[in-house]
Short mmCIF file of C-alpha atoms in Angstrom, two decimals:
data_model
loop_
_atom_site.label_atom_id
_atom_site.label_comp_id
_atom_site.label_asym_id
_atom_site.label_seq_id
_atom_site.Cartn_x
_atom_site.Cartn_y
_atom_site.Cartn_z
CA MET A 1 0.00 0.00 0.00
CA SER A 2 2.98 2.32 -0.12
CA ASP A 3 1.76 3.76 -3.43
CA HIS A 4 -1.61 4.72 -1.98
CA PRO A 5 -2.36 8.43 -2.51
CA ALA A 6 -2.79 10.67 0.49
CA PRO A 7 -6.53 10.82 1.23
CA LEU A 8 -6.50 14.57 1.91
CA PRO A 9 -5.06 17.51 -0.01
CA GLU A 10 -1.55 18.34 1.10
CA ALA A 11 -2.48 21.23 3.37
CA TRP A 12 -5.16 23.72 4.21
CA ALA A 13 -4.23 26.86 2.30
CA GLU A 14 -4.36 29.25 5.25
CA LEU A 15 -2.57 26.82 7.55
CA SER A 16 0.21 26.19 5.05
CA ARG A 17 0.96 29.90 4.82
CA LEU A 18 1.78 30.21 8.51
CA ASP A 19 5.43 30.42 9.48
CA ALA A 20 6.87 28.05 12.07
CA LYS A 21 6.24 30.35 15.03
CA SER A 22 2.61 31.02 14.11
CA ARG A 23 2.00 27.32 13.50
CA ARG A 24 3.43 26.53 16.94
CA ILE A 25 1.02 29.06 18.48
CA VAL A 26 -1.89 27.39 16.67
CA ASP A 27 -0.87 23.89 17.78
CA VAL A 28 -0.52 25.01 21.40
CA ALA A 29 -3.88 26.79 21.25
CA ARG A 30 -5.53 23.63 19.89
CA GLU A 31 -4.10 21.61 22.76
CA CYS A 32 -5.29 24.19 25.29
CA PHE A 33 -8.79 24.28 23.81
CA VAL A 34 -8.94 20.48 24.03
CA GLN A 35 -7.49 20.19 27.53
CA VAL A 36 -9.16 23.05 29.40
CA GLY A 37 -11.83 24.40 27.05
CA PHE A 38 -12.21 27.52 24.96
CA GLU A 39 -13.44 29.91 27.64
CA GLU A 40 -10.85 28.74 30.17
CA THR A 41 -7.90 29.11 27.79
CA THR A 42 -6.13 32.45 28.05
CA MET A 43 -3.82 34.15 25.60
CA VAL A 44 -1.15 34.04 28.30
CA GLN A 45 -1.42 30.23 28.48
CA ILE A 46 -1.13 29.99 24.70
CA ALA A 47 1.89 32.28 24.68
CA ASP A 48 3.60 30.39 27.50
CA GLY A 49 3.01 27.04 25.80
CA ALA A 50 4.37 28.33 22.50
CA GLU A 51 7.32 29.97 24.31
CA VAL A 52 6.59 33.40 22.87
CA GLY A 53 5.49 36.67 24.40
CA VAL A 54 1.78 37.30 24.73
CA ALA A 55 2.24 40.43 22.60
CA THR A 56 3.44 38.17 19.79
CA VAL A 57 0.24 36.14 19.93
CA TYR A 58 -1.90 39.28 19.82
CA ARG A 59 0.17 40.76 17.02
CA ARG A 60 -0.12 37.66 14.85
CA PHE A 61 -3.74 36.67 15.55
CA GLY A 62 -5.43 39.56 17.33
CA THR A 63 -7.94 37.57 19.41
CA LYS A 64 -8.42 34.08 20.76
CA SER A 65 -11.41 33.61 18.47
CA ALA A 66 -9.23 34.38 15.46
CA ILE A 67 -7.07 31.37 16.33
CA VAL A 68 -10.03 28.98 16.33
CA ARG A 69 -10.23 28.65 12.54
CA TYR A 70 -6.57 27.70 12.35
CA ALA A 71 -6.99 25.30 15.27
CA LEU A 72 -9.86 23.59 13.46
CA MET A 73 -7.72 23.21 10.33
CA ALA A 74 -4.94 21.71 12.42
CA GLU A 75 -7.45 19.33 14.00
CA ALA A 76 -8.76 18.26 10.59
CA GLU A 77 -5.19 17.66 9.47
CA ARG A 78 -4.43 15.57 12.57
CA VAL A 79 -7.55 13.41 12.22
CA GLY A 80 -6.89 13.04 8.49
CA ASP A 81 -3.44 11.61 9.22
CA ILE A 82 -4.96 9.08 11.64
CA ILE A 83 -7.54 8.02 9.05
CA TYR A 84 -4.89 7.70 6.33
CA GLU A 85 -2.77 5.45 8.53
CA ALA A 86 -5.82 3.26 9.19
CA MET A 87 -6.58 2.98 5.48
CA GLN A 88 -3.07 1.73 4.78
CA ARG A 89 -3.79 -1.37 6.88
CA SER A 90 -6.21 -2.75 4.29
CA ALA A 91 -5.59 -4.17 0.82
CA GLY A 92 -9.04 -3.62 -0.72
CA PRO A 93 -11.51 -0.76 -1.13
CA VAL A 94 -14.19 -2.13 1.22
CA GLY A 95 -11.65 -3.00 3.90
CA ALA A 96 -10.00 0.40 3.52
CA LEU A 97 -13.38 2.10 3.82
CA ALA A 98 -14.17 0.11 6.97
CA GLU A 99 -10.82 0.99 8.53
CA MET A 100 -11.20 4.65 7.57
CA PHE A 101 -14.68 4.87 9.08
CA SER A 102 -13.67 2.95 12.21
CA ALA A 103 -10.73 5.29 12.76
CA PHE A 104 -12.97 8.32 12.38
CA VAL A 105 -15.60 6.98 14.79
CA SER A 106 -12.95 6.03 17.34
CA GLU A 107 -11.39 9.48 17.12
CA ALA A 108 -14.78 11.20 17.27
CA SER A 109 -15.53 9.43 20.58
CA ALA A 110 -12.12 10.20 22.08
CA PRO A 111 -11.92 12.87 24.80
CA ARG A 112 -9.25 14.81 22.89
CA LEU A 113 -11.47 15.77 19.95
CA LEU A 114 -11.39 19.54 19.59
CA THR A 115 -14.85 19.85 18.08
CA ARG A 116 -16.45 18.33 21.19
CA ASN A 117 -15.04 21.06 23.39
CA LEU A 118 -15.93 23.85 20.99
CA ARG A 119 -19.48 22.57 20.45
CA THR A 120 -20.61 23.79 23.87
CA SER A 121 -18.43 26.89 24.03
CA GLY A 122 -18.46 30.45 22.79
CA ALA A 123 -16.69 29.20 19.68
CA ALA A 124 -19.55 26.87 18.70
CA GLY A 125 -20.67 29.19 15.92
CA GLN A 126 -17.21 29.28 14.40
CA MET A 127 -16.97 25.51 14.54
CA ALA A 128 -20.36 25.09 12.85
CA ASP A 129 -19.40 27.54 10.11
CA PHE A 130 -16.12 25.70 9.54
CA VAL A 131 -17.47 22.14 9.27
CA THR A 132 -20.36 23.20 7.04
CA GLY A 133 -18.35 25.57 4.85
CA ASP A 134 -17.35 25.12 1.24
CA GLU A 135 -13.66 24.71 2.08
CA PHE A 136 -14.30 21.79 4.45
CA VAL A 137 -16.53 20.03 1.91
CA ASP A 138 -14.09 20.63 -0.96
CA HIS A 139 -11.08 19.53 1.06
CA GLY A 140 -12.71 16.30 2.20
CA ARG A 141 -14.25 15.49 -1.17
CA ILE A 142 -10.92 15.85 -2.98
CA GLY A 143 -9.27 13.52 -0.49
CA VAL A 144 -11.91 10.78 -0.54
CA ALA A 145 -12.19 11.03 -4.34
CA ARG A 146 -8.47 10.29 -4.56
CA PHE A 147 -9.05 7.16 -2.52
CA ILE A 148 -11.90 6.05 -4.80
CA ALA A 149 -10.01 6.86 -8.01
CA TYR A 150 -7.03 4.82 -6.79
CA TRP A 151 -9.16 1.68 -6.52
CA GLN A 152 -10.90 2.41 -9.81
CA GLN A 153 -7.52 2.54 -11.52
CA ARG A 154 -6.70 -0.84 -10.01
CA GLY A 155 -9.92 -2.26 -11.50
CA GLU A 156 -11.49 -2.98 -8.10
CA LEU A 157 -14.29 -0.41 -8.41
CA GLY A 158 -16.56 0.37 -11.33
CA ASP A 159 -16.74 3.41 -13.56
CA PHE A 160 -18.63 6.15 -11.70
CA ASP A 161 -17.99 9.75 -10.72
CA PRO A 162 -15.74 9.55 -7.63
CA ASP A 163 -16.56 13.13 -6.64
CA VAL A 164 -20.26 12.34 -6.16
CA VAL A 165 -19.66 9.36 -3.88
CA ALA A 166 -16.85 11.19 -2.09
CA GLU A 167 -19.15 14.07 -1.24
CA LEU A 168 -21.70 11.66 0.23
CA PHE A 169 -19.01 10.39 2.62
CA VAL A 170 -17.91 13.91 3.51
CA ARG A 171 -21.44 15.08 4.27
CA LEU A 172 -21.97 12.01 6.44
CA THR A 173 -18.79 12.90 8.31
CA MET A 174 -20.05 16.46 8.76
CA SER A 175 -23.22 15.12 10.38
CA PHE A 176 -21.22 13.04 12.87
CA ILE A 177 -19.13 16.06 13.83
CA ALA A 178 -22.15 18.35 14.16
CA ASN A 179 -24.26 15.87 16.14
CA PRO A 180 -22.60 12.60 17.20
CA ALA A 181 -25.60 11.36 19.22
CA GLY A 182 -27.96 8.87 17.61
CA VAL A 183 -29.00 5.22 17.32
CA LEU A 184 -26.38 4.04 14.85
CA PRO A 185 -24.51 0.98 16.23
CA LEU A 186 -21.10 2.62 16.50
CA HIS A 187 -20.19 1.86 20.12
CA ASP A 188 -16.68 0.57 19.33
CA ALA A 189 -14.18 0.13 16.50
CA ASP A 190 -15.41 -3.34 15.50
CA ALA A 191 -19.03 -2.18 15.38
CA ALA A 192 -17.99 0.78 13.23
CA ARG A 193 -16.19 -1.54 10.80
CA ASP A 194 -19.26 -3.80 10.55
CA PHE A 195 -21.50 -0.77 10.01
CA ALA A 196 -19.24 0.52 7.23
CA ARG A 197 -19.17 -2.84 5.48
CA GLN A 198 -22.96 -3.27 5.67
CA TYR A 199 -24.25 0.26 5.09
CA LEU A 200 -21.47 2.35 3.52
CA ALA A 201 -19.66 -0.10 1.25
CA PRO A 202 -22.66 -0.28 -1.15
CA LEU A 203 -21.97 3.38 -1.97
CA LEU A 204 -18.77 2.19 -3.64
CA PHE A 205 -20.78 0.06 -6.05
CA PRO A 206 -23.51 2.38 -7.41
CA HIS A 207 -25.97 1.04 -9.96
CA ALA A 208 -26.88 2.97 -13.07
CA ILE A 209 -30.43 4.28 -13.16
CA ARG A 210 -32.42 2.41 -15.79
#
């Protein structure tokens, strides 16, 4: 599987333009938001963690809220790496899909997920705007479409528009992030794999409308 394409675009545009110091500030802020919450995190804590002066943080980002968008991009990048590593453990498209979905569900139920902390905070609106925005949809669709196209090129999936199916997966992911509660049987990694094989794998084999 070493030739498998990365499932996500190389970087979020805004995040990739940050210099090393600004990126360190963002990463520290993300950790603080996860560990102690948005309201409880102070600019002083972020500055101390990044080993910069608090004036530097204000000069580069202005407000704590301004850092949230970058922190969400960094979180998406982190979760994307976890999902990619899970996909590499499987040799077929259905197995890869099951591993990808299981990794996402496991991460979504972990206490370190940034979106859980922001969902009930003053940054909830920013989080909702981010995960429902065009950039999030485009970024995810491009990545999943690469995954689908890879297996199509290997002759293990049929001839269909990978972007359409990829967007279905992305919008499903958005719904889990926005509201993880529900009756779907996703209580552990094995259950998530079984769910993906039974309910999501058929999306990889669409039938033409007759």
